[in-house]
Coordinates of C-alpha atoms and ligand atoms in Angstrom, one line a residue:
X1 CA -10.6 -28.5 164.8
X2 CA -9.9 -30.2 168.1
X3 CA -11.1 -33.5 166.7
X4 CA -8.9 -33.2 163.6
X5 CA -5.9 -32.7 165.8
X6 CA -6.6 -35.7 168.1
X7 CA -5.4 -38.5 165.7
X8 CA -2.1 -36.7 165.4
X9 CA -1.7 -36.5 169.1
X10 CA -2.7 -40.1 169.5
X11 CA 0.0 -41.0 167.0
X12 CA 2.6 -39.1 169.0
X13 CA 1.4 -40.9 172.1
X14 CA 1.5 -44.3 170.5
X15 CA 4.9 -43.7 169.1
X16 CA 6.1 -42.6 172.5
X17 CA 4.6 -45.6 174.1
X18 CA 6.4 -48.0 171.8
X19 CA 9.7 -46.4 172.4
X20 CA 12.0 -47.8 175.0
X21 CA 13.9 -45.7 177.4
X22 CA 17.2 -46.5 175.9
X23 CA 16.3 -45.3 172.4
X24 CA 17.2 -41.7 172.9
X25 CA 16.8 -40.0 169.5
X26 CA 20.1 -38.6 168.2
X27 CA 18.6 -35.5 166.6
X28 CA 19.2 -32.1 168.1
X29 CA 16.5 -30.7 170.3
X30 CA 16.6 -27.3 168.6
X31 CA 17.8 -25.9 165.3
X32 CA 21.0 -23.9 165.1
X33 CA 19.1 -20.6 165.0
X34 CA 17.0 -21.5 168.0
X35 CA 20.2 -22.7 169.8
X36 CA 21.9 -19.4 169.2
X37 CA 18.9 -17.4 170.3
X38 CA 18.7 -19.3 173.5
X39 CA 22.4 -18.7 174.2
X40 CA 21.8 -15.0 174.1
X41 CA 22.0 -14.8 177.9
X42 CA 22.0 -11.1 178.0
X43 CA 19.0 -10.4 175.8
X44 CA 16.5 -8.2 177.3
X45 CA 13.2 -10.0 178.0
X46 CA 10.1 -8.9 176.0
X47 CA 7.8 -6.7 178.2
X48 CA 5.4 -8.7 180.2
X49 CA 2.2 -9.6 178.5
X50 CA 3.6 -9.1 175.1
X51 CA 4.6 -11.8 172.6
X52 CA 8.2 -11.8 171.6
X53 CA 7.3 -11.1 168.0
X54 CA 6.5 -7.4 167.7
X55 CA 4.8 -7.8 164.3
X56 CA 2.2 -10.3 165.4
X57 CA -1.4 -9.1 165.0
X58 CA -3.3 -8.5 168.2
X59 CA -6.9 -9.1 167.5
X60 CA -9.4 -11.8 168.3
X61 CA -8.2 -12.5 171.9
X62 CA -8.3 -16.0 173.2
X63 CA -7.5 -17.0 176.7
X64 CA -7.0 -13.6 178.2
X65 CA -4.6 -11.8 176.0
X66 CA -2.9 -14.2 173.5
X67 CA -4.4 -14.1 170.1
X68 CA -5.3 -16.8 167.6
X69 CA -3.4 -14.9 164.9
X70 CA -0.4 -14.1 167.1
X71 CA 0.1 -17.8 167.9
X72 CA -0.7 -19.0 164.4
X73 CA 1.8 -16.5 163.1
X74 CA 4.5 -18.1 165.2
X75 CA 4.3 -21.2 163.1
X76 CA 5.4 -21.4 159.5
X77 CA 4.1 -25.0 159.5
X78 CA 0.7 -26.3 158.3
X79 CA -2.1 -26.0 160.8
X80 CA -2.5 -29.7 161.2
X81 CA 1.2 -30.5 161.3
X82 CA 1.9 -33.8 163.0
X83 CA 4.9 -33.9 165.2
X84 CA 7.6 -36.0 163.6
X85 CA 8.1 -39.5 164.6
X86 CA 10.2 -39.6 167.7
X87 CA 10.3 -35.9 168.1
X88 CA 13.5 -35.5 170.3
X89 CA 12.1 -32.6 172.3
X90 CA 8.8 -34.5 173.1
X91 CA 10.8 -37.6 174.0
X92 CA 13.0 -35.6 176.3
X93 CA 10.1 -34.0 177.9
X94 CA 8.3 -37.3 178.4
X95 CA 11.4 -38.7 180.1
X96 CA 11.5 -35.8 182.5
X97 CA 7.8 -36.2 183.3
X98 CA 8.0 -39.9 183.7
X99 CA 7.8 -41.3 187.3
X100 CA 8.6 -44.8 188.4
X101 CA 9.6 -45.9 184.8
X102 CA 6.0 -45.4 183.5
X103 CA 6.9 -44.1 180.1
X104 CA 3.5 -44.7 178.5
X105 CA 1.7 -42.8 181.2
X106 CA 4.1 -39.9 180.7
X107 CA 3.7 -39.9 177.0
X108 CA -0.1 -39.8 177.4
X109 CA 0.4 -36.7 179.5
X110 CA 2.5 -35.1 176.8
X111 CA 0.1 -36.0 174.1
X112 CA -2.9 -34.7 176.0
X113 CA -0.9 -31.5 176.8
X114 CA -0.6 -30.9 173.1
X115 CA -4.4 -31.3 172.8
X116 CA -4.9 -28.8 175.6
X117 CA -2.6 -26.3 174.0
X118 CA -4.5 -26.7 170.7
X119 CA -7.8 -26.1 172.6
X120 CA -6.5 -23.0 174.3
X121 CA -4.9 -21.4 171.2
X122 CA -6.5 -23.0 168.1
X123 CA -3.0 -23.3 166.7
X124 CA -0.7 -26.2 166.0
X125 CA 0.9 -26.9 169.4
X126 CA 4.4 -28.0 168.5
X127 CA 5.8 -24.6 167.5
X128 CA 4.3 -23.2 170.8
X129 CA 5.9 -26.0 172.9
X130 CA 9.2 -25.4 171.2
X131 CA 9.0 -21.7 171.6
X132 CA 8.0 -21.9 175.3
X133 CA 10.8 -24.4 176.1
X134 CA 13.6 -22.5 174.6
X135 CA 12.3 -19.2 175.9
X136 CA 12.4 -20.5 179.4
X137 CA 15.7 -22.4 179.2
X138 CA 18.7 -20.8 180.9
X139 CA 22.0 -20.6 179.1
X140 CA 24.1 -20.7 182.3
X141 CA 24.0 -21.9 185.8
X142 CA 26.0 -20.6 188.8
X143 CA 28.5 -23.0 190.4
X144 CA 30.3 -22.7 193.7
X145 CA 33.7 -24.1 194.3
X146 CA 36.0 -24.1 197.3
X147 CA 39.4 -22.5 196.8
X148 CA 41.3 -22.5 200.1
X149 CA 39.2 -20.7 202.6
X150 CA 37.1 -19.0 199.9
X151 CA 34.1 -20.2 198.1
X152 CA 34.4 -19.0 194.5
X153 CA 31.2 -18.4 192.6
X154 CA 31.5 -18.9 188.8
X155 CA 28.9 -19.0 186.0
X156 CA 29.0 -22.2 184.0
X157 CA 27.5 -22.5 180.5
X158 CA 25.1 -25.3 179.9
X159 CA 24.9 -27.7 177.0
X160 CA 21.7 -27.7 174.9
X161 CA 20.4 -30.8 176.8
X162 CA 21.2 -29.4 180.2
X163 CA 19.6 -26.1 179.3
X164 CA 16.5 -27.6 177.9
X165 CA 16.2 -30.0 180.8
X166 CA 16.3 -27.1 183.3
X167 CA 13.8 -25.2 181.3
X168 CA 11.3 -28.2 181.3
X169 CA 11.8 -28.7 185.0
X170 CA 11.0 -25.0 185.7
X171 CA 7.9 -25.3 183.5
X172 CA 6.8 -28.4 185.4
X173 CA 7.4 -26.6 188.7
X174 CA 5.6 -23.4 187.7
X175 CA 2.7 -25.5 186.3
X176 CA 1.9 -26.5 189.9
X177 CA 0.5 -23.0 190.4
X178 CA -1.9 -23.1 187.5
X179 CA -5.5 -24.1 187.9
X180 CA -6.6 -27.6 186.9
X181 CA -6.3 -31.0 188.5
X182 CA -4.5 -32.8 185.6
X183 CA -0.8 -32.1 185.0
X184 CA -1.4 -32.1 181.2
X185 CA -3.9 -29.2 181.6
X186 CA -1.8 -27.2 184.0
X187 CA 1.3 -27.7 181.8
X188 CA -0.5 -26.6 178.7
X189 CA -1.6 -23.4 180.5
X190 CA 1.9 -22.8 181.7
X191 CA 3.3 -23.2 178.2
X192 CA 0.8 -20.7 176.8
X193 CA 1.7 -18.3 179.7
X194 CA 5.4 -18.6 178.8
X195 CA 4.7 -17.7 175.2
X196 CA 2.7 -14.7 176.4
X197 CA 5.6 -13.7 178.7
X198 CA 3.5 -14.1 181.8
X199 CA 5.0 -17.2 183.4
X200 CA 6.9 -17.3 186.7
X201 CA 9.3 -19.7 185.1
X202 CA 10.7 -16.8 183.0
X203 CA 11.5 -14.9 186.2
X204 CA 13.6 -17.9 187.3
X205 CA 15.6 -17.8 184.0
X206 CA 16.1 -14.0 184.4
X207 CA 17.3 -14.5 188.0
X208 CA 19.7 -17.2 187.0
X209 CA 21.2 -15.1 184.2
X210 CA 21.4 -12.1 186.5
X211 CA 23.3 -14.1 189.2
X212 CA 25.7 -15.4 186.5
X213 CA 26.3 -11.9 185.1
X214 CA 26.9 -10.2 188.4
X215 CA 29.0 -13.1 189.8
X216 CA 31.1 -13.0 186.6
X217 CA 31.5 -9.2 186.8
X218 CA 32.6 -9.3 190.5
X219 CA 34.9 -12.3 190.0
X220 CA 36.5 -10.6 187.0
X221 CA 36.9 -7.3 188.9
X222 CA 38.6 -9.1 191.8
X223 CA 40.8 -11.3 189.6
X224 CA 41.9 -8.5 187.3
X225 CA 42.4 -5.9 190.0
X226 CA 42.9 -7.7 193.2
X227 CA 42.6 -5.3 196.2
X228 CA 46.2 -4.4 196.7
X229 CA 47.9 -3.6 199.9
X230 CA 46.4 -0.1 199.8
X231 CA 43.0 -1.4 200.8
X232 CA 43.9 -1.3 204.5
X233 CA 45.6 2.0 204.2
X234 CA 42.8 4.6 204.0
X235 CA 41.5 3.5 207.4
X236 CA 45.0 3.7 208.8
X237 CA 45.6 7.1 207.4
X238 CA 42.3 8.4 208.5
X239 CA 42.8 7.0 212.0
X240 CA 46.0 9.2 212.2
X241 CA 43.8 12.3 212.0
X242 CA 41.1 11.2 214.5
X243 CA 41.8 10.5 218.1
X244 CA 38.8 8.6 219.3
X245 CA 36.7 7.0 216.6
X246 CA 34.2 4.3 215.9
X247 CA 36.1 1.5 214.2
X248 CA 32.8 0.2 212.9
X249 CA 32.0 3.4 211.0
X250 CA 35.6 3.2 209.6
X251 CA 35.1 -0.3 208.3
X252 CA 31.8 0.7 206.7
X253 CA 33.7 3.6 204.9
X254 CA 36.4 1.1 203.7
X255 CA 33.7 -1.3 202.4
X256 CA 31.9 1.6 200.7
X257 CA 35.1 2.9 199.0
X258 CA 35.9 -0.7 197.8
X259 CA 32.4 -1.2 196.2
X260 CA 32.3 2.2 194.6
X261 CA 35.8 1.9 193.2
X262 CA 35.7 -1.7 192.0
X263 CA 32.1 -1.7 190.7
X264 CA 31.8 1.9 189.3
X265 CA 35.3 3.3 189.3
X266 CA 34.1 6.2 191.5
X267 CA 35.6 7.2 194.8
X268 CA 33.1 7.8 197.6
X269 CA 35.5 10.0 199.7
X270 CA 33.9 8.4 202.7
X271 CA 37.1 8.9 204.7
X272 CA 37.1 12.6 204.5
X273 CA 34.1 12.9 206.9
X274 CA 34.8 13.7 210.5
X275 CA 34.6 10.5 212.7
X276 CA 33.8 8.5 209.6
X277 CA 30.2 9.8 209.6
X278 CA 29.7 9.5 205.9
X279 CA 26.0 10.2 205.2
X280 CA 25.4 7.3 202.8
X281 CA 26.7 4.6 205.2
X282 CA 24.6 6.1 208.0
X283 CA 21.6 6.1 205.7
X284 CA 22.3 2.4 204.8
X285 CA 22.2 1.5 208.5
X286 CA 19.0 3.4 208.8
X287 CA 17.5 1.4 205.9
X288 CA 17.9 -1.6 208.1
X289 CA 14.9 -0.4 210.1
X290 CA 13.0 0.6 207.0
X291 CA 13.5 -2.9 205.5
X292 CA 11.7 -4.5 208.4
X293 CA 8.6 -2.4 207.7
X294 CA 8.8 -2.5 203.9
X295 CA 9.0 -6.3 204.0
X296 CA 5.4 -6.4 205.1
X297 CA 4.2 -3.3 203.3
X298 CA 6.2 -3.3 200.0
X299 CA 4.1 -0.4 198.5
X300 CA 5.9 1.9 201.0
X301 CA 9.2 1.4 199.2
X302 CA 7.7 2.5 195.9
X303 CA 6.1 5.4 197.6
X304 CA 9.4 6.4 199.2
X305 CA 11.3 6.0 195.9
X306 CA 8.8 8.3 194.2
X307 CA 9.2 11.1 196.7
X308 CA 11.2 14.2 195.6
X309 CA 14.5 14.6 197.3
X310 CA 13.5 17.8 199.1
X311 CA 10.6 16.0 200.7
X312 CA 12.8 13.1 201.8
X313 CA 15.1 15.7 203.4
X314 CA 12.2 17.2 205.3
X315 CA 10.8 13.9 206.5
X316 CA 14.2 12.3 207.4
X317 CA 17.4 14.2 206.8
X318 CA 19.5 11.0 207.4
X319 CA 17.7 9.3 204.5
X320 CA 18.5 12.2 202.1
X321 CA 21.8 10.5 201.3
X322 CA 19.9 7.7 199.5
X323 CA 18.2 9.7 196.7
X324 CA 21.4 11.7 196.4
X325 CA 23.4 8.6 195.8
X326 CA 20.8 7.1 193.5
X327 CA 21.1 10.4 191.5
X328 CA 24.9 9.8 191.2
X329 CA 24.4 6.3 189.9
X330 CA 21.6 7.4 187.6
X331 CA 23.9 10.0 186.1
X332 CA 26.7 7.5 185.5
X333 CA 24.3 4.9 184.0
X334 CA 22.7 7.6 181.7
X335 CA 26.2 8.8 180.6
X336 CA 27.3 5.3 179.8
X337 CA 24.2 4.4 177.9
X338 CA 24.3 7.6 175.9
X339 CA 28.0 7.2 175.2
X340 CA 29.4 3.7 175.8
X341 CA 32.9 4.9 174.9
X342 CA 33.2 6.4 178.4
X343 CA 33.7 2.9 179.6
X344 CA 37.1 3.0 177.8
X345 CA 38.2 5.7 180.1
X346 CA 37.8 3.8 183.4
X347 CA 41.0 2.7 185.1
X348 CA 39.9 -0.9 185.1
X349 CA 36.9 -3.0 184.1
X350 CA 33.8 -2.1 186.1
X351 CA 30.5 -3.8 186.6
X352 CA 29.0 -2.1 183.5
X353 CA 31.6 -3.6 181.2
X354 CA 30.0 -6.9 182.0
X355 CA 26.4 -5.9 182.5
X356 CA 26.4 -4.2 179.1
X357 CA 28.6 -6.9 177.6
X358 CA 29.3 -4.9 174.5
X359 CA 31.8 -7.4 173.1
X360 CA 29.2 -10.2 172.8
X361 CA 26.9 -8.0 170.6
X362 CA 24.0 -9.1 172.9
X363 CA 21.0 -6.8 173.7
X364 CA 22.1 -4.9 176.9
X365 CA 20.2 -4.5 180.1
X366 CA 17.9 -1.5 180.3
X367 CA 18.5 1.7 182.3
X368 CA 16.4 0.8 185.3
X369 CA 17.8 -2.7 185.6
X370 CA 21.3 -1.2 185.5
X371 CA 20.5 1.3 188.2
X372 CA 18.9 -1.3 190.4
X373 CA 21.9 -3.6 190.0
X374 CA 24.2 -0.8 191.1
X375 CA 22.1 0.2 194.1
X376 CA 21.9 -3.5 195.3
X377 CA 25.7 -3.9 195.1
X378 CA 26.3 -0.8 197.3
X379 CA 23.6 -1.7 199.8
X380 CA 24.6 -5.4 200.0
X381 CA 28.4 -4.8 200.0
X382 CA 28.8 -2.1 202.7
X383 CA 27.2 -3.0 206.0
X384 CA 27.8 -6.7 205.8
X385 CA 31.6 -6.3 205.3
X386 CA 31.6 -3.5 208.0
X387 CA 29.8 -5.8 210.5
X388 CA 32.1 -8.8 209.9
X389 CA 35.2 -6.6 210.3
X390 CA 33.9 -4.9 213.4
X391 CA 32.9 -8.2 215.0
X392 CA 36.4 -9.7 214.4
X393 CA 38.3 -6.5 215.3
X394 CA 36.4 -6.1 218.5
X395 CA 37.2 -9.5 219.8
X396 CA 40.8 -9.3 218.8
X397 CA 41.2 -6.0 220.6
X398 CA 39.2 -7.2 223.7
X399 CA 41.2 -10.5 224.1
X400 CA 44.9 -10.2 224.7
X401 CA 45.6 -13.8 223.8
X402 CA 43.9 -13.7 220.4
X403 CA 45.6 -10.4 219.6
X404 CA 49.0 -11.8 220.5
X405 CA 48.6 -14.9 218.4
X406 CA 47.3 -12.9 215.4
X407 CA 50.2 -10.4 215.7
X408 CA 52.8 -13.3 216.0
X409 CA 51.4 -14.9 212.8
X410 CA 51.4 -11.7 210.8
X411 CA 54.9 -10.6 212.1
X412 CA 56.2 -14.0 211.3
X413 CA 55.4 -13.6 207.6
X414 CA 55.9 -9.8 207.4
X415 CA 58.7 -8.8 209.7
X416 CA 58.7 -5.3 208.1
X417 CA 55.4 -3.7 208.9
X418 CA 55.6 -1.4 205.9
X419 CA 55.9 -4.3 203.4
X420 CA 53.0 -5.0 201.0
X421 CA 50.7 -7.8 202.2
X422 CA 49.4 -9.6 199.1
X423 CA 46.0 -11.4 199.2
X424 CA 47.4 -14.8 198.1
X425 CA 49.7 -14.9 201.2
X426 CA 47.2 -13.5 203.6
X427 CA 44.7 -16.3 202.5
X428 CA 47.2 -19.0 203.6
X429 CA 47.4 -17.7 207.3
X430 CA 45.4 -20.2 209.4
X431 CA 44.9 -18.0 212.5
X432 CA 43.8 -14.9 210.5
X433 CA 41.4 -17.2 208.6
X434 CA 40.0 -18.4 211.9
X435 CA 39.6 -14.8 213.0
X436 CA 37.6 -14.0 209.8
X437 CA 35.5 -17.1 210.1
X438 CA 34.6 -16.2 213.7
X439 CA 33.9 -12.6 212.6
X440 CA 31.5 -13.9 209.9
X441 CA 29.9 -16.4 212.2
X442 CA 29.1 -14.0 215.0
X443 CA 28.1 -11.1 212.7
X444 CA 25.8 -13.6 210.8
X445 CA 25.5 -11.7 207.5
X446 CA 21.7 -11.2 207.5
X447 CA 19.8 -12.0 210.6
X448 CA 16.3 -11.8 209.2
X449 CA 15.0 -15.2 208.0
X450 CA 15.5 -15.5 204.3
X451 CA 12.4 -16.9 202.5
X452 CA 12.6 -19.9 200.2
X453 CA 9.7 -21.9 198.6
X454 CA 9.5 -25.7 198.9
X455 CA 9.2 -26.8 195.3
X456 CA 8.1 -30.3 196.4
X457 CA 6.5 -32.0 199.4
X458 CA 9.4 -32.6 201.7
X459 CA 10.4 -33.3 205.2
X460 CA 12.5 -30.8 207.2
X461 CA 13.9 -31.9 210.5
X462 CA 11.0 -34.4 210.9
X463 CA 8.3 -31.9 209.9
X464 CA 6.3 -32.6 206.8
X465 CA 6.3 -29.5 204.6
X466 CA 3.8 -29.4 201.7
X467 CA 5.1 -28.0 198.4
X468 CA 4.7 -24.3 197.7
X469 CA 5.1 -23.5 201.4
X470 CA 7.2 -20.5 202.2
X471 CA 9.9 -21.5 204.6
X472 CA 12.7 -19.5 206.1
X473 CA 15.4 -19.8 208.7
X474 CA 17.7 -17.3 210.2
X475 CA 21.5 -17.9 209.9
X476 CA 21.8 -17.3 213.7
X477 CA 20.2 -20.7 214.4
X478 CA 23.1 -22.4 212.6
X479 CA 25.8 -20.2 213.9
X480 CA 24.7 -20.5 217.5
X481 CA 24.2 -24.3 217.3
X482 CA 26.3 -25.8 220.2
X483 CA 26.4 -29.2 218.5
X484 CA 28.3 -27.7 215.6
X485 CA 30.1 -24.8 217.4
X486 CA 30.7 -25.7 221.1
X487 CA 30.5 -22.6 223.3
X488 CA 28.8 -20.9 220.3
X489 CA 28.9 -17.3 221.7
X490 CA 32.6 -17.4 222.4
X491 CA 34.9 -15.9 219.7
X492 CA 37.4 -18.7 219.2
X493 CA 39.6 -18.7 216.2
X494 CA 41.2 -21.9 217.5
X495 CA 38.2 -23.9 216.5
X496 CA 39.2 -23.3 212.9
X497 CA 42.7 -24.8 213.3
X498 CA 41.6 -28.4 213.7
X499 CA 41.5 -31.1 210.9
X500 CA 37.7 -30.8 210.6
X501 CA 37.8 -27.1 209.8
X502 CA 36.7 -27.6 206.2
X503 CA 33.7 -29.5 207.4
X504 CA 33.0 -26.7 209.9
X505 CA 33.2 -24.2 207.1
X506 CA 30.1 -25.9 205.5
X507 CA 28.1 -24.6 208.5
X508 CA 29.0 -21.0 208.0
X509 CA 25.9 -19.6 206.3
X510 CA 26.7 -15.9 206.6
X511 CA 26.6 -15.7 202.7
X512 CA 23.6 -18.0 202.6
X513 CA 23.6 -21.0 200.3
X514 CA 22.2 -21.9 196.9
X515 CA 21.1 -20.0 193.9
X516 CA 20.2 -16.8 195.8
X517 CA 23.4 -16.8 197.9
X518 CA 25.6 -13.7 198.1
X519 CA 27.0 -12.6 194.7
X520 CA 29.8 -10.6 196.3
X521 CA 31.4 -13.5 198.3
X522 CA 34.7 -13.4 196.5
X523 CA 35.1 -9.7 196.9
X524 CA 34.0 -9.9 200.6
X525 CA 36.6 -12.5 201.4
X526 CA 39.3 -10.5 199.7
X527 CA 38.3 -7.4 201.7
X528 CA 38.2 -9.2 205.0
X529 CA 41.7 -10.6 204.6
X530 CA 43.2 -7.3 203.4
X531 CA 41.5 -5.0 205.9
X532 CA 42.1 -7.1 209.0
X533 CA 45.5 -8.4 207.9
X534 CA 46.8 -4.8 207.2
X535 CA 45.1 -3.3 210.3
X536 CA 46.6 -5.7 212.8
X537 CA 50.0 -5.7 211.3
X538 CA 50.4 -2.0 210.6
X539 CA 48.5 -0.3 213.5
X540 CA 48.4 -0.4 217.2
X541 CA 44.9 0.1 218.4
X542 CA 43.5 0.2 222.0
X543 CA 39.9 0.0 223.0
X544 CA 38.4 3.0 224.8
X545 CA 38.5 2.4 228.5
X546 CA 35.2 1.1 229.8
X547 CA 34.2 -0.2 226.3
X548 CA 31.6 -3.0 226.6
X549 CA 33.0 -6.5 226.7
X550 CA 30.2 -7.7 224.4
X551 CA 28.8 -6.4 221.2
X552 CA 25.0 -6.4 221.7
X553 CA 22.7 -6.3 218.6
X554 CA 19.1 -6.1 217.6
X555 CA 17.8 -8.4 214.8
X556 CA 16.8 -6.2 211.9
X557 CA 17.7 -7.1 208.3
X558 CA 21.3 -7.2 209.4
X559 CA 22.3 -7.0 213.0
X560 CA 22.1 -3.5 214.5
X561 CA 24.7 -2.9 217.1
X562 CA 23.8 -0.9 220.2
X563 CA 27.4 0.0 221.2
X564 CA 30.0 1.2 218.6
X565 CA 33.5 -0.1 219.0
X566 CA 35.6 2.9 219.9
X567 CA 39.3 2.9 219.7
X568 CA 41.2 5.5 221.7
X569 CA 44.9 5.2 221.2
X570 CA 46.4 4.3 217.9
X571 CA 49.8 4.5 216.3
X572 CA 51.0 3.3 212.9
X573 CA 53.9 0.9 213.3
X574 CA 57.0 1.8 211.4
X575 CA 59.6 -0.7 210.2
Ligands
HEM601 C1 30.9 -10.2 204.8 C2 30.3 -9.7 203.7 C3 29.0 -10.2 203.1 C4 28.0 -11.0 203.7 C5 28.0 -11.7 205.0 C6 26.9 -11.1 202.7 C7 25.8 -11.8 202.8 C8 24.7 -11.9 201.9 C9 23.5 -12.6 202.1 C10 23.2 -13.4 203.4 C11 22.7 -12.4 201.0 C12 21.3 -12.9 200.8 C13 21.3 -14.2 200.1 C14 20.0 -14.9 200.2 O1 18.9 -14.3 200.0 O2 20.0 -16.1 200.4 C15 23.5 -11.5 200.1 C16 23.0 -11.1 198.9 C17 23.8 -10.3 198.0 N1 25.0 -9.9 198.2 FE1 26.2 -10.2 199.8 N2 27.3 -10.3 201.6 C18 28.5 -9.8 201.8 C19 29.2 -8.9 201.0 C20 28.8 -8.6 199.7 C21 29.6 -7.8 198.8 C22 31.0 -7.2 199.1 C23 28.8 -7.6 197.7 C24 29.1 -6.9 196.4 C25 29.7 -5.8 196.3 C26 27.6 -8.3 197.9 C27 26.6 -8.4 196.9 C28 25.4 -9.1 197.1 C29 24.3 -9.1 196.2 C30 24.3 -8.4 194.8 C31 23.3 -9.9 196.7 C32 21.9 -10.2 196.1 C33 21.9 -11.5 195.5 C34 20.5 -11.8 194.9 O3 19.7 -10.9 194.7 O4 20.3 -12.9 194.5 N3 27.6 -8.9 199.1 N4 24.7 -11.2 200.7

């Protein structure tokens, strides 16, 4: 069978060889149906190890799981079908494989790849190649754009060509991990793995779609329901009932309330706890320690999640808040999945309107995926915001000069302390923006090094890094770099007032950078402006006597502060 296929492959190769680079075929890469299927961003992936076609027979296994019949059934073409002259998809793939203008070499790789697929599957390779490519191609990418001081993350849909190109690049990248010395052989194995649902490239597509969905959901929540002037109020009102409190704990409670309200339309009631000691925020801080252990022993996380609540309570009463909260989220998700009409009763659009995306008619995410998205949002959006606010507030309170300049700026725009302070105006205040940047810089976001994989051989800072090496760097190295931020440990909002402040902003990596960067960046910026702006215009806070002049921290997942910022005297300003 292989020998019968070979002439066809040769023909493809020779046709490709004869073609010049400029003769891009005008035909579409995929049919309309394939195109529409690929655009179905929200479609649930087929379970790992299964073919996407449920009706395919599963006998006569070849190559560890995929079946001759299953693959043959994917094609409605004749077994010895010859790829059409100048097949646009093969041409495009050849162009992407080509290095140093050697088209004939690339086309030989493509043609031999077809032979390898045929050898592995005993089926015509073209339908398999087509299926693998459009299965792996993303429909969207995430783009970041600067708008004033904020970096706005938006999902952007891709054209058929861009989508296919990205899919082929991911296939090529993932094929590096397959056994075999020749690219054609590795690529063939990767393509077969994609069709079987076992390729790492599929994970990349899922990750990209997930980022796009959540970024869209958060952006829409913020745009449709911008945090109004009330955001700063709960903390002010609660302060009025507490004489000496931890501001840090208060900020965490505000952040918790914002996430639960905006994302799930549920109030956390975090403010009603004495001294802001809300069990869930305390548990989230505790998780900071656990993460450092789980990172090296991931099975412990699964073991912990499987424990019944009563046992968690016995082992660690602080951590009991976690299963309790998961239970609340689980109930909400179950309720929505059982009766999607409950979404019509929420005060505003919440994360599930977008994650379930009912209006597009697409296949929604499953229950576990929804629960995990919800838990990640709460975990990621609480302590980070709390830390940045605490860092900024501490330095403003500890430094009379900074406090005076900030107050002057706020009072200049809002002479009446009871006036509403809309986000759009707060964002334009240069000194407040400087205070926030310094808060983000010195609280760092995450302080544990975030791992990335070098997809190619590269050089980093003069060091040769072979491809597939796991590399990571902590944000602290950038934020404490004296070449970028002179006197890096000093809280100096003034450094953000110069002409080069937008260049400087490029060195703030608190939200990380790239595809895996923070999805809540828009919401976080809105919170920081509203919380700090309202607090310093509407309240008069004084640090507890003898408070430390420095906020010391330990490097866990996020920074863990040794000393809480305690405020003693407060008063709400009137008029
Ligand atoms: C000052 C506030 C915040 C900081 C400094 C921050 C920082 C970060 C960082 C450093 C990451 C890891 C990115 C990476 O691995 O490269 C991250 C991830 C994430 N953040 Fe934030 N974050 C903040 C607020 C928020 C908020 C308010 C939300 C949403 C409610 C949020 C949602 C997320 C999510 C969902 C991820 C996971 C992204 C993924 O898995 O790809 N964050 N954040």
